[in-house]
Coordinates of C-alpha atoms in Angstrom, one line a residue:
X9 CA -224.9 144.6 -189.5
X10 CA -222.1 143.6 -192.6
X11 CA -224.7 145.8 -194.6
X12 CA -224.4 148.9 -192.9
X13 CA -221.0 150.6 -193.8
X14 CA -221.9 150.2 -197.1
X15 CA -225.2 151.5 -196.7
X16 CA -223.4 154.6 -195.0
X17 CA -221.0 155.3 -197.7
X18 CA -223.5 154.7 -200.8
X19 CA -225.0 157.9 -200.0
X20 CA -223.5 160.7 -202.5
X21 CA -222.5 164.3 -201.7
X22 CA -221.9 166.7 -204.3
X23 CA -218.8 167.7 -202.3
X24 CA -217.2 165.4 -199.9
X25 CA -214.2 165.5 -197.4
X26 CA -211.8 163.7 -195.4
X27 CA -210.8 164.6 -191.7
X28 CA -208.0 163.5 -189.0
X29 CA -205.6 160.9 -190.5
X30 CA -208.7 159.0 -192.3
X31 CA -209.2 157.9 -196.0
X32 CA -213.1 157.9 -195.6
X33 CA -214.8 160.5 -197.8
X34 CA -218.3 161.7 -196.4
X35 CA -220.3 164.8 -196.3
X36 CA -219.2 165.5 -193.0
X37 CA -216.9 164.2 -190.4
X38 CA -218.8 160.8 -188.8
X39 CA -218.1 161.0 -184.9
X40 CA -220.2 158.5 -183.6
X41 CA -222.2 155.9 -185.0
X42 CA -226.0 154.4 -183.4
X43 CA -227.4 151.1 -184.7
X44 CA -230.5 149.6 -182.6
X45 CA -233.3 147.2 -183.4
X46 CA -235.3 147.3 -180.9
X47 CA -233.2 147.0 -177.9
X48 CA -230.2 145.9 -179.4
X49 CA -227.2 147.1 -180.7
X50 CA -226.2 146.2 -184.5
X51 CA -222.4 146.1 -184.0
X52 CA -220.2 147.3 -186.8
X53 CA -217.3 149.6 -187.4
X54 CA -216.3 152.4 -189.8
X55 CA -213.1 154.3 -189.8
X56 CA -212.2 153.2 -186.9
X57 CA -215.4 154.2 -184.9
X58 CA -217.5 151.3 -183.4
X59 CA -221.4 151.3 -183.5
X60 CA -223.1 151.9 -179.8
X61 CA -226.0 152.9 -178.4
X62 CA -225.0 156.5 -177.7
X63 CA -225.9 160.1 -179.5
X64 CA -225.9 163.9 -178.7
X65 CA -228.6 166.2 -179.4
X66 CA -228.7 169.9 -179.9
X67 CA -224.8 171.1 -180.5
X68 CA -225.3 174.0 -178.6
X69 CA -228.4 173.3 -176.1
X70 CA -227.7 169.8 -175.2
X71 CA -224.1 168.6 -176.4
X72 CA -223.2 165.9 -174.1
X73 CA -223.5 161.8 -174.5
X74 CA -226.1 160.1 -173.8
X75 CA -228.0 156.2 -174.5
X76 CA -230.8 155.4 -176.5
X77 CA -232.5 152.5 -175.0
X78 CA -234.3 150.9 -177.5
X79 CA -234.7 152.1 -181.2
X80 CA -238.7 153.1 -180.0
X81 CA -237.4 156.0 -178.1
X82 CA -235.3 157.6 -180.2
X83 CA -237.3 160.3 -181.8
X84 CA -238.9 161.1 -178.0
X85 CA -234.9 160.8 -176.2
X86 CA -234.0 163.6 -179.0
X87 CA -236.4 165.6 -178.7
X88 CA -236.0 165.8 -175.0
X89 CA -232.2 166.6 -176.2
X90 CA -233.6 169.7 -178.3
X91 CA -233.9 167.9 -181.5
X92 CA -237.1 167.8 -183.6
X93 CA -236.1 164.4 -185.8
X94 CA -239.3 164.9 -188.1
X95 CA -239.3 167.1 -190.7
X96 CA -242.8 167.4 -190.1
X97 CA -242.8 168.4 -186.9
X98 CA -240.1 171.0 -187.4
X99 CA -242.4 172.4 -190.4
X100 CA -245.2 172.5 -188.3
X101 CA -243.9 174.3 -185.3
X102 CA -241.9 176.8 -187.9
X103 CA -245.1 177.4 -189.5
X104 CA -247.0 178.0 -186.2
X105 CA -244.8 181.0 -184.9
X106 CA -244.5 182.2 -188.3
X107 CA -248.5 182.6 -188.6
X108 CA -248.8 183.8 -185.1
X109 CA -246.6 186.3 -185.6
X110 CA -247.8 187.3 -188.6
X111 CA -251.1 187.7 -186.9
X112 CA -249.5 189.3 -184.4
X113 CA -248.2 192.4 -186.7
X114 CA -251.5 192.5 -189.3
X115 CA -249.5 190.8 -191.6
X116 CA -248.8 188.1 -194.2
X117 CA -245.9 185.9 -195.0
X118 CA -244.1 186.0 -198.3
X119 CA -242.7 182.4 -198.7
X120 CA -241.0 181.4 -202.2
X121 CA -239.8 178.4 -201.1
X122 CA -237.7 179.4 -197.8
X123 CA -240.3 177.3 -195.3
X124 CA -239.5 173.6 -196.9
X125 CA -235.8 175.0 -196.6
X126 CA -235.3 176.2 -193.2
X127 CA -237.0 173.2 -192.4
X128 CA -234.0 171.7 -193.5
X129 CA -231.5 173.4 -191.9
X130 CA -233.0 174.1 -188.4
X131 CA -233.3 171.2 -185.6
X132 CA -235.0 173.2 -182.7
X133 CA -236.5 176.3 -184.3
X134 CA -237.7 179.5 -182.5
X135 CA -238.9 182.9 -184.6
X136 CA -238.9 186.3 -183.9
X137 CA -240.0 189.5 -185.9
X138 CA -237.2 192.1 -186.6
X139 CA -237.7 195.7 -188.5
X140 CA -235.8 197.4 -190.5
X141 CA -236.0 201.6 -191.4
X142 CA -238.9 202.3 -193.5
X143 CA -236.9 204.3 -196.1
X144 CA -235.8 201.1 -197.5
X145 CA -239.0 200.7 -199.3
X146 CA -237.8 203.2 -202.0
X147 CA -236.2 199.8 -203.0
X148 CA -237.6 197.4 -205.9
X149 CA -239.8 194.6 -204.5
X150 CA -237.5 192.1 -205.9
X151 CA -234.4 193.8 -204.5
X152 CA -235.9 193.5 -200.9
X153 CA -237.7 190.0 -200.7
X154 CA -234.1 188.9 -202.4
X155 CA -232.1 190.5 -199.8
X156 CA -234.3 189.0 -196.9
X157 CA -235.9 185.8 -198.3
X158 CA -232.7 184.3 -200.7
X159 CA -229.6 186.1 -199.0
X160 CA -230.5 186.0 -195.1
X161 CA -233.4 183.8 -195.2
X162 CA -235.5 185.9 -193.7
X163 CA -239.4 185.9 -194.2
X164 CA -240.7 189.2 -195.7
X165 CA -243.9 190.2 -193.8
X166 CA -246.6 192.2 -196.3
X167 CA -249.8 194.3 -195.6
X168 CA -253.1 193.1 -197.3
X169 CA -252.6 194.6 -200.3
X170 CA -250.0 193.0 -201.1
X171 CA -246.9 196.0 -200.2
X172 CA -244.2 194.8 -197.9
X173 CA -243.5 196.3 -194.3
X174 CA -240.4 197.5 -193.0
X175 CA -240.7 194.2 -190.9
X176 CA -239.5 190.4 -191.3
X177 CA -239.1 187.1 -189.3
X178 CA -236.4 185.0 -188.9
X179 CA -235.9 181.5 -187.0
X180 CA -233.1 180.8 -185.2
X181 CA -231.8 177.4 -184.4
X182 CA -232.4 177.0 -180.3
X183 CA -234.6 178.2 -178.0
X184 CA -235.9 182.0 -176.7
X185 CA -232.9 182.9 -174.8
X186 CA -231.2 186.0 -175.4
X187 CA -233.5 186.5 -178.1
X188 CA -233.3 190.4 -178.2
X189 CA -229.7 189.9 -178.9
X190 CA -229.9 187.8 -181.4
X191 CA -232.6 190.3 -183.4
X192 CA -230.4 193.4 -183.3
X193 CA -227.6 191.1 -184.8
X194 CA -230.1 190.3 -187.7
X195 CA -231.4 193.8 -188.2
X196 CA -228.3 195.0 -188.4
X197 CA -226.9 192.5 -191.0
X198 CA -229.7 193.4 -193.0
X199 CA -228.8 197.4 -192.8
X200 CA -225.8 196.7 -193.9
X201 CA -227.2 194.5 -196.7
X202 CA -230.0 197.2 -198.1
X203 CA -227.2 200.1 -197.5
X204 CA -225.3 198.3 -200.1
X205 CA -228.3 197.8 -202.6
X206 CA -229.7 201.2 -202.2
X207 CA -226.2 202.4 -203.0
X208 CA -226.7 200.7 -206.3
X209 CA -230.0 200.7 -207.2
X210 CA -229.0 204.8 -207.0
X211 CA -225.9 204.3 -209.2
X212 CA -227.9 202.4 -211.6
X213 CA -230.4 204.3 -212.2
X214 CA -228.5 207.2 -213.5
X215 CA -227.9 205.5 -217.2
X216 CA -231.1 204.4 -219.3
X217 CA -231.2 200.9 -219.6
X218 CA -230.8 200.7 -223.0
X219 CA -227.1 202.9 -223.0
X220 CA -225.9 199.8 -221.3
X221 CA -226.7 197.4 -224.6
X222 CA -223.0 198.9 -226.5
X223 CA -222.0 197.1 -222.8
X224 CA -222.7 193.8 -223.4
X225 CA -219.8 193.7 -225.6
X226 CA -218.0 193.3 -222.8
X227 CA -219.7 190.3 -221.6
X228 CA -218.9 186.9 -222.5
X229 CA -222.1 184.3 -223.1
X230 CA -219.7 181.6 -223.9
X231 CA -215.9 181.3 -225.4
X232 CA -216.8 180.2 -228.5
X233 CA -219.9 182.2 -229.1
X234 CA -218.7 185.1 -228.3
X235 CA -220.5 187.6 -226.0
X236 CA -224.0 188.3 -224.8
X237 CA -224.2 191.7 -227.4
X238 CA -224.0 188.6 -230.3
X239 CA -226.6 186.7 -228.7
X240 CA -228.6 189.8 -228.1
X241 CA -228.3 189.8 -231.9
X242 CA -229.2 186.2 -232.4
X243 CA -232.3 186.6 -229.6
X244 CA -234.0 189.6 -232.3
X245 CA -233.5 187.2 -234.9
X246 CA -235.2 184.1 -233.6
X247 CA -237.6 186.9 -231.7
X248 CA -238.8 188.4 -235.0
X249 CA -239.0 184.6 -236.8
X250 CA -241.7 183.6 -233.7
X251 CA -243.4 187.0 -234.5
X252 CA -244.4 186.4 -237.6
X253 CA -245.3 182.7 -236.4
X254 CA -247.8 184.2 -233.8
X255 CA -249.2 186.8 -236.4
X256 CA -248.4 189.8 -233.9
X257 CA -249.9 193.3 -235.0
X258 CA -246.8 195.6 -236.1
X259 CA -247.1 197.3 -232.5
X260 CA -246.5 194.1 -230.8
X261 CA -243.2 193.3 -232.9
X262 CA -241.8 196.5 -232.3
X263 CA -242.4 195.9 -228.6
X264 CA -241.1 192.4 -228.5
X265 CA -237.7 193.3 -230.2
X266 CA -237.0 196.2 -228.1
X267 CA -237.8 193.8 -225.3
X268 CA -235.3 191.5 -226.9
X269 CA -233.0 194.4 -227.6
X270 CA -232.8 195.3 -223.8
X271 CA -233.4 191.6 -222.2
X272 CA -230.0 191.1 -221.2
X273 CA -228.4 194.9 -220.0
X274 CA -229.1 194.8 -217.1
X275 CA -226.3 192.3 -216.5
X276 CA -223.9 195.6 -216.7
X277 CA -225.8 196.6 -213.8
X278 CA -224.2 197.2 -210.2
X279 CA -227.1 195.4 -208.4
X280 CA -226.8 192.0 -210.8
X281 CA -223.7 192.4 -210.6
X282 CA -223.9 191.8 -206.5
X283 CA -226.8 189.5 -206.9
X284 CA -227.1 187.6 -209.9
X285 CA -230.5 186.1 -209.0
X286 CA -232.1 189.5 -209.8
X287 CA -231.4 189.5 -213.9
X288 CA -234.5 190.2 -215.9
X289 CA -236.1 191.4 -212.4
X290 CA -234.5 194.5 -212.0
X291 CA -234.2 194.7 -216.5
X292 CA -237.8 195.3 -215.9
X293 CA -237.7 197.8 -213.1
X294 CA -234.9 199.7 -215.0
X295 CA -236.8 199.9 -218.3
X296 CA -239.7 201.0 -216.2
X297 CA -237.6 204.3 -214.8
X298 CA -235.9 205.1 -218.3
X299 CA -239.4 205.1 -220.0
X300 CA -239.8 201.9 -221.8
X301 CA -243.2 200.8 -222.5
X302 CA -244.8 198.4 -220.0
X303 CA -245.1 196.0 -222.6
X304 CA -241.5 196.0 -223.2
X305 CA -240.6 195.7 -219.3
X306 CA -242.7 192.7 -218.8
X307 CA -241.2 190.8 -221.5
X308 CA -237.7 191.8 -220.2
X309 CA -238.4 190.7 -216.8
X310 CA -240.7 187.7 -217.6
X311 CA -237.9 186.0 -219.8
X312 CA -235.9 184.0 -217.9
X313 CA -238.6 182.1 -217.0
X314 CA -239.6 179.3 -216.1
X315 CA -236.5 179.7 -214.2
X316 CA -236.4 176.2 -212.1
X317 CA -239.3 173.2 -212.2
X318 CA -242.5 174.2 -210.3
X319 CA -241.7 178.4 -211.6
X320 CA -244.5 180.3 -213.4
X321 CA -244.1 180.7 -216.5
X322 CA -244.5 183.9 -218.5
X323 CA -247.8 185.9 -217.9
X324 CA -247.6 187.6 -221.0
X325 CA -248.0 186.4 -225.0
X326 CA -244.4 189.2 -225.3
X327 CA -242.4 187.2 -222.2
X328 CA -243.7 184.3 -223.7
X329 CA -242.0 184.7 -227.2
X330 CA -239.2 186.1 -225.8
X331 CA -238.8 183.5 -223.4
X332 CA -238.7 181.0 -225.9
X333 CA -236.1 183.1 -228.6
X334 CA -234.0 183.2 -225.7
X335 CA -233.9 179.3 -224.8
X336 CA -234.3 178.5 -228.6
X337 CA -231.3 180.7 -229.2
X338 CA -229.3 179.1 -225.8
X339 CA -230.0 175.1 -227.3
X340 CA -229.3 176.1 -230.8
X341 CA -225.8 177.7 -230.3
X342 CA -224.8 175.4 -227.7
X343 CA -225.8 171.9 -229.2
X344 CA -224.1 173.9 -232.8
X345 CA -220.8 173.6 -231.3
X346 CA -221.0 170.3 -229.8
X347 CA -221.9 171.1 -226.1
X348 CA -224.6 169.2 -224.6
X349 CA -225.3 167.7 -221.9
X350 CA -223.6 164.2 -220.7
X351 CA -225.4 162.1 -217.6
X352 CA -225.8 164.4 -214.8
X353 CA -223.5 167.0 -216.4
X354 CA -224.9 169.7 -217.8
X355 CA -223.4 173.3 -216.8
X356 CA -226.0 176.0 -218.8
X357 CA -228.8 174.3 -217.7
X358 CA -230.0 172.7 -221.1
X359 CA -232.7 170.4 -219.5
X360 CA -234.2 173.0 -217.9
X361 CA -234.2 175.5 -220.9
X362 CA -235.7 173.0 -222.7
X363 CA -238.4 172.0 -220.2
X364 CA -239.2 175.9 -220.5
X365 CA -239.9 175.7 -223.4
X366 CA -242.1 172.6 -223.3
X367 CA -244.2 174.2 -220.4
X368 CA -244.4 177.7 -222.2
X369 CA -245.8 176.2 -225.2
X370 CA -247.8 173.3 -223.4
X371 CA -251.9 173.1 -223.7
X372 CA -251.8 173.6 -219.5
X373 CA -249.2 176.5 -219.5
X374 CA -251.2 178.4 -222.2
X375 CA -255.0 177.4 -220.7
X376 CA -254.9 180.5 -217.9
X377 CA -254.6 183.4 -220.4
X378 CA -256.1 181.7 -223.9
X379 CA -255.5 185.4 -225.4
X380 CA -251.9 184.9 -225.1
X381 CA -251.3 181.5 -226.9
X382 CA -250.1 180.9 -230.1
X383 CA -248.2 178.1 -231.7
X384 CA -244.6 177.9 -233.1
X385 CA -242.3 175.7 -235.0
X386 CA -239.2 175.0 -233.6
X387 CA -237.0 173.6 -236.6
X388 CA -237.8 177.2 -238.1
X389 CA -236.6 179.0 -234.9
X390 CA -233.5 177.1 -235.2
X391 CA -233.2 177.9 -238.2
X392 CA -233.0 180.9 -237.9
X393 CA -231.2 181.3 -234.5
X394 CA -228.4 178.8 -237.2
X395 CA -228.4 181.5 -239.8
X396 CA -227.7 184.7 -237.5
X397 CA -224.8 182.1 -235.7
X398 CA -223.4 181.8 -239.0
X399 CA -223.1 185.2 -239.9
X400 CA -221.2 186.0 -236.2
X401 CA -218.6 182.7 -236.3
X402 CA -217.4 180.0 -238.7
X403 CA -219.4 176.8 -237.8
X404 CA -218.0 173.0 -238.6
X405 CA -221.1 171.2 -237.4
X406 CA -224.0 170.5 -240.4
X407 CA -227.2 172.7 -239.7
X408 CA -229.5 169.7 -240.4
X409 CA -227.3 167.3 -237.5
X410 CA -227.7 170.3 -234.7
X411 CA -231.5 170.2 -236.0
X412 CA -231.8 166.9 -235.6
X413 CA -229.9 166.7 -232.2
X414 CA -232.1 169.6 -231.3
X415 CA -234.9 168.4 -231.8
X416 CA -234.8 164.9 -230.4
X417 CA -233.7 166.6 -227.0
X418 CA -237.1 168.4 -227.2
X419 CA -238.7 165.1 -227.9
X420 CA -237.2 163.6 -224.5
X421 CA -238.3 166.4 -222.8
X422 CA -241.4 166.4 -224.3
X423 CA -242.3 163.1 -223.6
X424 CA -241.0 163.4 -219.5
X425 CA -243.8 166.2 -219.6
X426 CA -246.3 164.5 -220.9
X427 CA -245.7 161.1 -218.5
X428 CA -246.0 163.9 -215.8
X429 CA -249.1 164.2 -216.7
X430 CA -250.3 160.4 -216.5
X431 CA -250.6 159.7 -220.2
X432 CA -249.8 156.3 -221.3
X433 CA -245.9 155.7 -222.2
X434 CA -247.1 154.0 -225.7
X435 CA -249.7 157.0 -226.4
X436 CA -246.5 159.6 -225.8
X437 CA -244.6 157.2 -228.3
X438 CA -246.7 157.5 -230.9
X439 CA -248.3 160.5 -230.7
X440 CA -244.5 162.0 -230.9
X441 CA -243.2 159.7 -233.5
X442 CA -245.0 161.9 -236.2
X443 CA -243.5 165.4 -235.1
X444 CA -242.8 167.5 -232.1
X445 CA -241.7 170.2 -234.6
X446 CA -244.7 172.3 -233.2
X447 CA -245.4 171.1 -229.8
X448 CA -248.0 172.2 -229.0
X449 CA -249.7 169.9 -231.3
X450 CA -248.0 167.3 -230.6
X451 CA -249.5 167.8 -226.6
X452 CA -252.8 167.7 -228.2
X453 CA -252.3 164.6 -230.2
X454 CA -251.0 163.0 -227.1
X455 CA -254.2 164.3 -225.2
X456 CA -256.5 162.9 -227.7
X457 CA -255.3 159.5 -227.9
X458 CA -255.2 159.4 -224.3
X459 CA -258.8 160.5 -224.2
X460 CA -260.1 158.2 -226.8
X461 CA -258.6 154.9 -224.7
X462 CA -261.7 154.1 -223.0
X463 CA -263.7 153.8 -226.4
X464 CA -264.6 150.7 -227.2
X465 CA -263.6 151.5 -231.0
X466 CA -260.0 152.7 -230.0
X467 CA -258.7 149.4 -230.1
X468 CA -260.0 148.2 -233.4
X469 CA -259.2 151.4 -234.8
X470 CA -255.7 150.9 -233.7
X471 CA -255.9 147.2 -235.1
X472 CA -257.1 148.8 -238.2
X473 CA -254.6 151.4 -238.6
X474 CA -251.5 149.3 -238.0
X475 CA -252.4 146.7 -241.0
X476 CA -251.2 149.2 -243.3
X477 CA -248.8 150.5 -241.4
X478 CA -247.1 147.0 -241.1
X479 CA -247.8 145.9 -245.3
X480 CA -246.1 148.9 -246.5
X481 CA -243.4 149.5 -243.9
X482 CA -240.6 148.8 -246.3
X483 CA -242.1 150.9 -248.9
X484 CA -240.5 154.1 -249.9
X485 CA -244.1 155.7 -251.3
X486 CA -246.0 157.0 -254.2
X487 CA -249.2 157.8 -255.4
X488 CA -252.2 155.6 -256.2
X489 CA -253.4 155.0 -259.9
X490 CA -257.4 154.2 -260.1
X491 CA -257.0 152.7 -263.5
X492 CA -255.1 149.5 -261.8
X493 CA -257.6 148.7 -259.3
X494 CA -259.8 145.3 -260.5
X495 CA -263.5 143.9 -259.2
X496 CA -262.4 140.4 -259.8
X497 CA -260.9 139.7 -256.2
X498 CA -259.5 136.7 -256.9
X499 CA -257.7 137.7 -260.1
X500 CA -257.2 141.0 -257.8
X501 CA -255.4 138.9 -255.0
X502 CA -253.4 136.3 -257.0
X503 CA -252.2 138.7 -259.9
X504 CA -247.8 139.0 -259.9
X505 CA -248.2 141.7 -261.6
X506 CA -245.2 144.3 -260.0
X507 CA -247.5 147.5 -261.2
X508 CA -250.5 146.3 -259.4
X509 CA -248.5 145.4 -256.0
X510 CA -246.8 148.6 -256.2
X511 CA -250.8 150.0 -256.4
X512 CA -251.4 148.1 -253.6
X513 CA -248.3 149.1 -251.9
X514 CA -249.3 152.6 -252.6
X515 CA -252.5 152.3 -251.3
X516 CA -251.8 151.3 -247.8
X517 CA -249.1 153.4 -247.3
X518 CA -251.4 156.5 -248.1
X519 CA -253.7 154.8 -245.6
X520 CA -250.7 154.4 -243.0
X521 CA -250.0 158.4 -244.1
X522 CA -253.5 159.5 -243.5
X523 CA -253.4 158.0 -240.1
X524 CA -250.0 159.4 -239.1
X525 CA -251.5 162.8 -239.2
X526 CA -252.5 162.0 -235.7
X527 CA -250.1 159.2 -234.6
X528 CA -247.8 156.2 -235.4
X529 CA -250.4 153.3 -234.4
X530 CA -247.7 150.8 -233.9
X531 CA -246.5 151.7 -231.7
X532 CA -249.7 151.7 -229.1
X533 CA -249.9 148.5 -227.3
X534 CA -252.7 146.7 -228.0
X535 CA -254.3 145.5 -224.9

């Protein structure tokens, strides 16, 4: 019992609040408290509130008092209350109506996400398919399953062939009563809703996407780096550098930086503007209706991501290099005036701009389309994205420190990725000690060494490799000359002769050299 009010306010809420004359800071107001085991009550207090045996259920379908005998019961006692304690359960039951409705209206569920959330938020869910007027299809795909799915979490309902319906479901929190009332009230919030986006998609689409570039002047990416037109400029740049990296045919590098040219207008857009979840989505459905190649619009709208973990990345080898000039181009100019991020604070999303590009340019994220890979080196992106910075704003911070920074954020990342996939700690060490300048690489080095574990030579080899690696570890390097080496090995081992330990010196380290090409070997544990 002394343990549980501290147990109650060690939990953390991103916002918190106070309520009535209290000092207590929680999530939400606490208005009654329930400690069993077993039978029996584990008695306590907590601003001002004493622990009992006593809850409420449903806030609307069962709001009154009432005792829990015995810890055992609870989940049964609650349920009986109209509330579904297990997650599980809720998911379940949720994902029973949806299907059977579904089934119900030949259709298919579009879920990105929405069931593990309305699981969440719902303690006694019940469904029910609404409609909405067909002329609403006019709208871009995204537009609609954004409007349903993100803004009213609504499920979008789609035919076989993968084309939505002028239907949806929704799950309301209680049970079938007045149910009818209860759809009108959502169809008609999402009228109003689609009204609104139809009213700009139309607007929109009577400017060519690329008239709204000269607008992104008026944009601002960040104070000191001035607006989204300058990183448009800084995005070609880097863009053009990972180009010629990739060896792209002249077509394809006039498609990529006219994809990079256009990636970010349709932030000037009305509908972006209203919901900021669609950029690049409706770039690419806006350079599709002013004419841009299809190339070009994939790139646009494949840019962003991976947006969040567990998002696909790019399909294409163009939305793949853009991708990455745009994340290159985000760290570089962000880490060249100091910002980065600090503990759990980071406000543009740098971890997960560089986990993008770790995944984009990962052995697993390239394996499904092996025409589109390629291979890139990030110190020469930076580079780059450094030099166009330069020539845009006066910068305090040396290029080689941001580099450096730069590139030892990568290497965390990196190496998170690469635990993910259930290679050794040590083997990550190593295999990144010697570079993660092209990552890709670097993956592959880490995917050897974890391979070749099970060998029974890996571990001599690793013996083997480290000698040298240890003798000449204070050794600044050089080259070998032949003409020292003896036969006599005694005479060879006791000489004192400075020239022929420097040989020897010289030797080993091109040994420890020659086996950095793959990895540093000491730092594998040798077990």
């Amino acid at each position: 019992a002394p343990l549980l009010p501290g147990l109650i306010t060690s939990l953390s809420f991103p916002k918190t609040m106070r309520w009535g004359t209290g000092k207590l800071r929680f999530g939400r107001p606490i208005r009654w408290l329930l400690a069993l085991v077993d039978d029996e009550v584990l008695e306590f207090e907590l601003a001002g509130i004493r622990s009992d045996r006593l809850t409420r259920g449903h806030p609307v379908l069962a709001d009154e008092m009432f005792p829990i005998a015995a810890a055992s019961d609870y989940e049964n006692a609650l349920e009986d209350h109209r509330v579904l304690v297990s997650p599980a359960r809720r998911r379940q039951m949720i994902q029973g109506q949806l299907d059977a409705i579904a089934a119900a209206e030949h259709a298919r569920v579009v879920d990105d996400g929405l069931l593990d959330e309305t699981t969440s938020l719902l303690e006694f869910p019940t469904a029910a398919c609404g409609h909405f007027d067909p002329e609403y299809l006019r709208l871009p795909r995204p537009v609609l399953i954004e409007e349903m799915q993100h803004v009213q979490s609504y499920f979008p309902l789609e035919n076989e062939d993968g084309e939505l319906l002028p239907k949806f479901i929704a799950v309301r929190d209680g049970g079938a009563e007045h149910l009818d009332t209860i759809r009108t009230g959502w169809e008609n919030v999402l009228r109003a809703k689609l009204i609104d986006a139809d009213f700009f998609y139309r607007e929109d689409l009577k400017r060519p996407l690329a008239d709204r570039v000269e607008d992104l002047h008026g944009v601002v990416f960040q104070e000191k780096l001035g607006t989204m037109h300058d990183k448009v400029a800084r995005i070609r740049a880097v863009a053009a550098a990972a180009a010629d990296q990739a060896a792209l045919a002249p077509d394809e590098k006039t498609a990529l930086d006219r994809a990079a040219l256009l990636c970010k207008a349709d932030l000037t857009t009305a509908m972006v503007t209203e919901i900021a979840q669609l950029q690049g989505q409706m770039g690419r459905e806006y350079a599709l209706a002013s004419g841009e190649p299809e190339a070009v619009a994939d790139a646009v709208g494949e840019h962003y991501r991976p947006r969040f973990a567990g998002d696909d990345i790019p399909s294409t080898k163009l939305g793949r290099l853009l991708a990455i000039a745009d994340k290159v181009d985000t760290l570089t100019s962000l880490f060249a005036i100091g910002v980065k991020p600090s503990g759990s604070t980071d406000p543009f999303g740098l971890r997960r701009e560089a986990y993008g590009i770790v995944n984009i340019l990962s052995a697993a994220g390239q394996a499904p389309q092996r025409e589109h890979t390629f291979e890139v080196h990030i110190s020469d992106l930076v580079t780059c994205s450094i030099g166009e910075l330069r020539s845009q704003i006066d910068l305090e911070r040396a290029e080689a420190q941001t580099l450096s920074e730069l590139l030892e954020f990568l290497r965390e990342r990196l190496a998170v990725y690469l635990r993910e996939q259930d290679i050794r700690y040590d083997l990550v060490d190593a295999a990144l000690a010697v570079g993660i300048d092209n990552i890709s690489r670097a993956e592959r080095r880490a995917q050897a060494l974890s391979s070749l574990l099970s060998l029974p030579d890996f571990l001599p080899t690793v013996i083997a490799a480290t000698r040298p690696i240890n003798i000449a570890k204070d050794f600044e390097g050089g080259d070998v000359d032949p003409g020292l080496f003896q036969e006599d090995a005694e005479r060879v081992l006791w000489a004192e002769d400075p020239k022929l330990r420097r040989n020897r010196l010289a030797m080993c380290w091109q040994l420890a050299q020659l086996f950095r090409r793959i990895a540093d070997f000491s730092l594998i544990v040798q077990q």
